[in-house]
Short mmCIF file of C-alpha atoms in Angstrom, two decimals:
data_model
loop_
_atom_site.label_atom_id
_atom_site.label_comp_id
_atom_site.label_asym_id
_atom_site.label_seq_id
_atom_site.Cartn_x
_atom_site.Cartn_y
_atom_site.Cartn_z
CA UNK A 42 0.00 0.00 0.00
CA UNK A 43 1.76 3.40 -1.12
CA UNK A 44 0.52 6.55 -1.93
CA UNK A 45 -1.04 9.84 -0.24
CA UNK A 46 -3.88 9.67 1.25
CA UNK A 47 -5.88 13.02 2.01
CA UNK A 48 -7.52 13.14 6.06
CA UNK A 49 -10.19 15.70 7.05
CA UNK A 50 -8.68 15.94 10.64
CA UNK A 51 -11.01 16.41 13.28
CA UNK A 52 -10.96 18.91 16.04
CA UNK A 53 -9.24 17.48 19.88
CA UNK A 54 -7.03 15.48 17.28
CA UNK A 55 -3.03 15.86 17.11
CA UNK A 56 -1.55 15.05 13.61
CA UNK A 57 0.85 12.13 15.51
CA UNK A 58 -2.76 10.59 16.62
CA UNK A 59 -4.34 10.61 13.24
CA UNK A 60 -0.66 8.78 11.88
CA UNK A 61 -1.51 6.62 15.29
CA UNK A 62 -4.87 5.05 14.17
CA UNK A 63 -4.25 5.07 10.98
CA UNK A 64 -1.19 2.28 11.53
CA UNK A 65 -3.95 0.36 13.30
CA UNK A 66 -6.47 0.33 10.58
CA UNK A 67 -4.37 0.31 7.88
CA UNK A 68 -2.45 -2.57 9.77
CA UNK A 69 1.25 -0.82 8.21
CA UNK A 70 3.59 0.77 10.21
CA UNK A 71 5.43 3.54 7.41
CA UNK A 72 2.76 6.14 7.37
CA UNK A 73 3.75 9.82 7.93
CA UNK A 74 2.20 13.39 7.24
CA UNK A 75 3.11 16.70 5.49
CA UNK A 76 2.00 19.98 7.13
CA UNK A 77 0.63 19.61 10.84
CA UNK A 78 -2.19 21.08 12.60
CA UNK A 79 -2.71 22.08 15.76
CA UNK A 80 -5.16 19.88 17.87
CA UNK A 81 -7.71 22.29 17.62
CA UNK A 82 -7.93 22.90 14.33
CA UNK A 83 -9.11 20.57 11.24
CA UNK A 84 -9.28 19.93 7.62
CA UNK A 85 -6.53 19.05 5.10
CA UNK A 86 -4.15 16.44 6.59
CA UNK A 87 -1.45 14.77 4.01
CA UNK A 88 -0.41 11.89 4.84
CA UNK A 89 2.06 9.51 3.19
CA UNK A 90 1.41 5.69 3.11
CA UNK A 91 4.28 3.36 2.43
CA UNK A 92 6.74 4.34 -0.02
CA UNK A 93 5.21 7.45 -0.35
CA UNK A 94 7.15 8.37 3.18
CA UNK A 95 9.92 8.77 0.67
CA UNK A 96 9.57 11.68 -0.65
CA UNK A 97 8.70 13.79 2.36
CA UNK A 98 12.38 15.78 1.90
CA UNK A 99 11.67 16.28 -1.21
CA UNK A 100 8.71 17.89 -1.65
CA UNK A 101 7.49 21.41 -2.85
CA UNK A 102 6.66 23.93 -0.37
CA UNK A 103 2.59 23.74 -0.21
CA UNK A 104 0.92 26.52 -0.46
CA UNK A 105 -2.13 26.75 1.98
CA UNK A 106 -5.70 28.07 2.03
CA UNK A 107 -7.41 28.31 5.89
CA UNK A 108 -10.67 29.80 6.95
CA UNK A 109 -9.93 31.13 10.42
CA UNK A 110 -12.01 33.16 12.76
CA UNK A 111 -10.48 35.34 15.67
CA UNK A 112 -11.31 37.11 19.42
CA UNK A 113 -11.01 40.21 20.36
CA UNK A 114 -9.84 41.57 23.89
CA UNK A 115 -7.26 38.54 24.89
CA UNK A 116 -3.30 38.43 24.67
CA UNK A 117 -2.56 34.57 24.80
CA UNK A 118 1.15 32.58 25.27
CA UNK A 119 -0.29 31.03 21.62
CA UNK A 120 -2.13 33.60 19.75
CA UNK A 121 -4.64 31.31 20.20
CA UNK A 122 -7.90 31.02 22.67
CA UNK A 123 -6.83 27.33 23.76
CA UNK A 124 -3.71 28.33 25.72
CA UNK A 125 -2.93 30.22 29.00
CA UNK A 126 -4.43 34.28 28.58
CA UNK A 127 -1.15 36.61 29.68
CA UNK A 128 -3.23 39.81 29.19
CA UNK A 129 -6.95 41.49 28.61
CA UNK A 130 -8.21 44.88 27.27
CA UNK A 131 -11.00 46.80 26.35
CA UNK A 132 -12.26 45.60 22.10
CA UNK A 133 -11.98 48.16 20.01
CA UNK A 134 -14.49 47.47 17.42
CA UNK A 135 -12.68 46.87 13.77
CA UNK A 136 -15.42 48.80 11.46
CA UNK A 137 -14.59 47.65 7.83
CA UNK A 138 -12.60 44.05 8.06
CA UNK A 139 -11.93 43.79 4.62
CA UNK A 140 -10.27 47.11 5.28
CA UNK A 141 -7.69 45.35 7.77
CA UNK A 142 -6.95 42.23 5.60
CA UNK A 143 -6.13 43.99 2.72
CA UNK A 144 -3.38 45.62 4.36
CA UNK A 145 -1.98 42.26 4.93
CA UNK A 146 -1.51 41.11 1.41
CA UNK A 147 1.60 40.11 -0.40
CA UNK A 148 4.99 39.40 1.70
CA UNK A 149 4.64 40.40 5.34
CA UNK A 150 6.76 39.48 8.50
CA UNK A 151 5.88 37.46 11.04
CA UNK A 152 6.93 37.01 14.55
CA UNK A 153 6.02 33.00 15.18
CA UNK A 154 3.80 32.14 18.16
CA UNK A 155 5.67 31.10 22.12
CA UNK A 156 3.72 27.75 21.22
CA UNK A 157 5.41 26.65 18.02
CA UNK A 158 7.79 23.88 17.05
CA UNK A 159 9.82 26.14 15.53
CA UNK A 160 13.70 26.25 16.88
CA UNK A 161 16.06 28.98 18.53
CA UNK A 162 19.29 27.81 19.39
CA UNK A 163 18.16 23.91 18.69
CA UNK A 164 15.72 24.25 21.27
CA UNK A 165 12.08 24.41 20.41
CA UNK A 166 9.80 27.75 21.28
CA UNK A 167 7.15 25.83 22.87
CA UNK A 168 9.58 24.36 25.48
CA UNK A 169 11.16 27.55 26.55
CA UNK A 170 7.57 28.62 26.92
CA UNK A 171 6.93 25.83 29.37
CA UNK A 172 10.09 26.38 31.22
CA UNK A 173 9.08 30.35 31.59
CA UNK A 174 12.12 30.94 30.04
CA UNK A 175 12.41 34.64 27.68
CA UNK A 176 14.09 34.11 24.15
CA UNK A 177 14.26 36.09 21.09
CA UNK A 178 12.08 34.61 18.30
CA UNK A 179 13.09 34.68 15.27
CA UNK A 180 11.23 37.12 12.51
CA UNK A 181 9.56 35.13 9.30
CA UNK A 182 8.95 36.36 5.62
CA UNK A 183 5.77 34.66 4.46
CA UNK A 184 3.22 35.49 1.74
CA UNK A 185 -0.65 36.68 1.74
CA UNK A 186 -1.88 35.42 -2.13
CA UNK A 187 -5.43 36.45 -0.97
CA UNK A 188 -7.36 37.12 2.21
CA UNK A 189 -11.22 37.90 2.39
CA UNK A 190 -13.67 38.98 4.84
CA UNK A 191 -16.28 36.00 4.75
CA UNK A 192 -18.40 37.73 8.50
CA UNK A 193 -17.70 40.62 10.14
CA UNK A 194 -19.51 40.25 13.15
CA UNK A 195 -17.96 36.76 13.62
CA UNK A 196 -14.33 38.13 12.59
CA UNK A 197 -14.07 35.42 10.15
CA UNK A 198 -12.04 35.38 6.99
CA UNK A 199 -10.29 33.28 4.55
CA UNK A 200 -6.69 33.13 3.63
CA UNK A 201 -4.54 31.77 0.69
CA UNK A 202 -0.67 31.50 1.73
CA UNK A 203 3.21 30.11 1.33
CA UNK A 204 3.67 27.76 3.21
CA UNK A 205 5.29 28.03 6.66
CA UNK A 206 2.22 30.62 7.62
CA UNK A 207 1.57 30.74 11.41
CA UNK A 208 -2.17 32.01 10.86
CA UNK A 209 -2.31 32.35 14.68
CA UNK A 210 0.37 35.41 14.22
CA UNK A 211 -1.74 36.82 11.16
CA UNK A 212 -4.99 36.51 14.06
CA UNK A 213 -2.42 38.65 16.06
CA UNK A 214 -1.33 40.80 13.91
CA UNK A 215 -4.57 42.39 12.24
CA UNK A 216 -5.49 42.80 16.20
CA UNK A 217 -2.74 44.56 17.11
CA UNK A 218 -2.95 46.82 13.84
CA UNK A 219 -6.44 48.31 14.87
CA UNK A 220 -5.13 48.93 18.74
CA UNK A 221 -6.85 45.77 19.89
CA UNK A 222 -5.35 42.72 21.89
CA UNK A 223 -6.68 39.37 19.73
CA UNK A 224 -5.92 35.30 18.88
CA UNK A 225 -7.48 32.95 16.97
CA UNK A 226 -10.25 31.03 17.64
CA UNK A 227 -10.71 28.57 14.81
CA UNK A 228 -9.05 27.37 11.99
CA UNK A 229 -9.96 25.12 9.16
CA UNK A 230 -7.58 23.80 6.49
CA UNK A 231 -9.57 24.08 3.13
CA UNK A 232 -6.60 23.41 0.89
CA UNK A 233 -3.05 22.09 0.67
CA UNK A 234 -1.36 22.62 -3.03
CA UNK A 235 -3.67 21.18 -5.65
CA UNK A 236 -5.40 19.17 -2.98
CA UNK A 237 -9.13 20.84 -1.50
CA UNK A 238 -10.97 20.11 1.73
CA UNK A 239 -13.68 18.49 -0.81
CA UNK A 240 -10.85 16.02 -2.04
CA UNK A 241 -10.36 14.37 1.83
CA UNK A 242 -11.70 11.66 3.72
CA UNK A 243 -12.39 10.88 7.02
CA UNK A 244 -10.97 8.48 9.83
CA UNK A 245 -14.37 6.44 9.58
CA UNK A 246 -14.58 6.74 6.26
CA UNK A 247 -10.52 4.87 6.12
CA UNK A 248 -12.39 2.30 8.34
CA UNK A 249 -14.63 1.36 5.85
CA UNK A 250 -12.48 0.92 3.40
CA UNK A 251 -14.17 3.95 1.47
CA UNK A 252 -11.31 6.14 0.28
CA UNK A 253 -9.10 6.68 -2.53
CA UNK A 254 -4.78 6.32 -2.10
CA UNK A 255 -3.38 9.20 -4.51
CA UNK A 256 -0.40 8.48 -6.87
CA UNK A 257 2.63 9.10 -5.36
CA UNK A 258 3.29 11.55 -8.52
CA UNK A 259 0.63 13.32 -7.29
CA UNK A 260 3.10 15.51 -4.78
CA UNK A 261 5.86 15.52 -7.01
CA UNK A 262 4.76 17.83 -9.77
CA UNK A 263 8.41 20.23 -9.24
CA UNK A 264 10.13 16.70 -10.75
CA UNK A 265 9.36 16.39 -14.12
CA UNK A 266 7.91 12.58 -14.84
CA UNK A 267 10.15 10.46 -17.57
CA UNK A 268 10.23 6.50 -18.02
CA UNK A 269 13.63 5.22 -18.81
CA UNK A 270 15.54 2.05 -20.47
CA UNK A 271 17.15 0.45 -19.19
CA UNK A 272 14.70 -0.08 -15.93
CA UNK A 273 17.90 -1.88 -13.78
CA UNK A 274 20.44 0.67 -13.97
CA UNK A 275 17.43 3.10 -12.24
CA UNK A 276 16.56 0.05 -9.71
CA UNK A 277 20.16 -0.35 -8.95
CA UNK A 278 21.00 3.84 -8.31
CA UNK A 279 23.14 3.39 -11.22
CA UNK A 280 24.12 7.22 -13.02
CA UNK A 281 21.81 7.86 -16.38
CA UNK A 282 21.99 9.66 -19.25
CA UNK A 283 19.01 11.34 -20.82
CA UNK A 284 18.40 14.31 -22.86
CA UNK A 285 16.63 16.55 -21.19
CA UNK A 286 16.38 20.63 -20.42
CA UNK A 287 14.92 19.82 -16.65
CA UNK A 288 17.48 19.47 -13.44
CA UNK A 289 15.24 17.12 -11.90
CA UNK A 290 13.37 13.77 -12.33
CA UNK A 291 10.93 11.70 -11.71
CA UNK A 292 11.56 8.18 -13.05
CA UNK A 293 8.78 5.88 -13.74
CA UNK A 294 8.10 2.01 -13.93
CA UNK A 295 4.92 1.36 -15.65
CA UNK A 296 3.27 4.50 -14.55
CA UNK A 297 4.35 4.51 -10.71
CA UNK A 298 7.61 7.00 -10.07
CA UNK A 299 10.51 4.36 -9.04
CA UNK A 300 12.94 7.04 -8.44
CA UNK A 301 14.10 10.92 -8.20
CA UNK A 302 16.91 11.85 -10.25
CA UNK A 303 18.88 15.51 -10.52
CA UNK A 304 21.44 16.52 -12.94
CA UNK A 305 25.07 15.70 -12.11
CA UNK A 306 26.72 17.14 -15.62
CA UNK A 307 25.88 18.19 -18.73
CA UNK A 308 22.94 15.00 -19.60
CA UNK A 309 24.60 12.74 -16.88
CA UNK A 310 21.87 12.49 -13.87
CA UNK A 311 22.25 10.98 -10.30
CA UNK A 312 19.83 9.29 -8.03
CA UNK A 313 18.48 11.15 -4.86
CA UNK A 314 15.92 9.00 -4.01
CA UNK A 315 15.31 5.35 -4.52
CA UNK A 316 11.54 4.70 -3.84
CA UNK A 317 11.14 0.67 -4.53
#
């Protein structure tokens, strides 16, 4: 069994859990996932079955599309409403959203949440949190595509960005930008690259046997797809030669990508990745 299979990830769910039961049901243990969400949010979950697993390091930054909805009034450690509140104010009242979220498009930068995985001096933000301990995070450049008002009185709004978007921060940052404290407080994952929240099935639905294992090609659009003669020199990581104006490749075996391949010199190419 190999391939990507798409999860709508329910709320009160960590990403490791969904990997968890699906190893159970699924009765195989190499099964990993691209992107994670935060227990309290839900939607697009990619996960990679078998060889799939693969080609995690080697695939393209995903863009992202969330709808999110935020508070007004509350500081939190996580720029979100689940975590501990450090500080409360008076809501200013944000009169035109659309207004605010507009001034948000294109690159912006982005200070990443206390509660984040991401590392300072090899050491994770999230733990210093714990240990009350103050660091410096580090300051992000990510990009807005498109961001839209979808309720004003329910501060709710839909966003299209790069990946590596901390929408918690952007729930933040359009508070602090009309004088208001504010975090998020909900999040859905509509879309990851080509892949929708229409596209994805559920943990019940896996049960039942009634979903659909994408073509590992299906992530791996960057690396354009070739078949190649002879097949053994490409099972057995040997160098090839093929004319061709791409860097990097995608070798297939009756339909199914075997390998990746990148150029070494001039129309001599290497193997990166075996994936038999």
């Amino acid at each position: 069994m190999d391939g990507i299979l798409l999860i709508n990830k329910e709320a009160g769910m960590t990403s490791h859990d969904v990997v968890a039961q699906l190893r159970k049901i699924l009765h195989i243990k190499k099964i990993g996932h691209s992107g994670t969400l935060d227990p309290n949010a839900t939607g697009v979950l990619l996960v990679l079955v078998g060889r799939a697993c693969k080609v995690l390091p080697f695939l393209a930054d995903t863009d992202k599309e969330y709808i999110a909805s935020m508070e007004l009034g509350k500081k939190t450690i996580s720029d979100d409403i689940w975590e501990e509140v450090l500080d409360e104010k008076p809501v200013i009242p944000i009169k035109d959203l659309q207004k605010e979220l507009d001034k948000f498009r294109g690159v912006i930068e982005q200070v990443p949440p206390m509660i984040s995985s991401i590392k300072v001096n090899g050491k994770k933000l999230y733990e210093y949190a714990r240990n009350h301990e103050h660091v410096i995070r580090p300051v992000r450049s990510v990009e807005i595509y498109d961001i839209q008002a979808l309720d004003e009185a329910k501060l709710q709004f839909r966003v299209s960005c790069s990946s590596g978007t901390y929408v918690r921060s952007l729930c933040h940052d359009i508070a602090e930008n009309t004088g208001n404290y504010g975090c998020m407080s909900s999040l859905i994952r509509t879309r990851v690259g080509r892949f929708s929240i229409q596209d994805c099935v559920t943990l019940d639905d896996v049960k039942k046997g009634e979903f659909i294992l994408h073509p590992i090609k299906a992530v791996l659009d960057h690396y354009t797809s070739v078949p190649y003669t002879p097949i053994s020199d490409v099972y057995n990581g040997k160098h090839i030669r093929l004319q061709c104006e791409d860097n990097r490749l995608a070798i297939l075996d009756k339909g199914d990508v075997i390998a990746l391949y990148e150029r070494d010199h001039g129309d001599v190419f290497r193997c990166i990745r075996g994936l038999w």
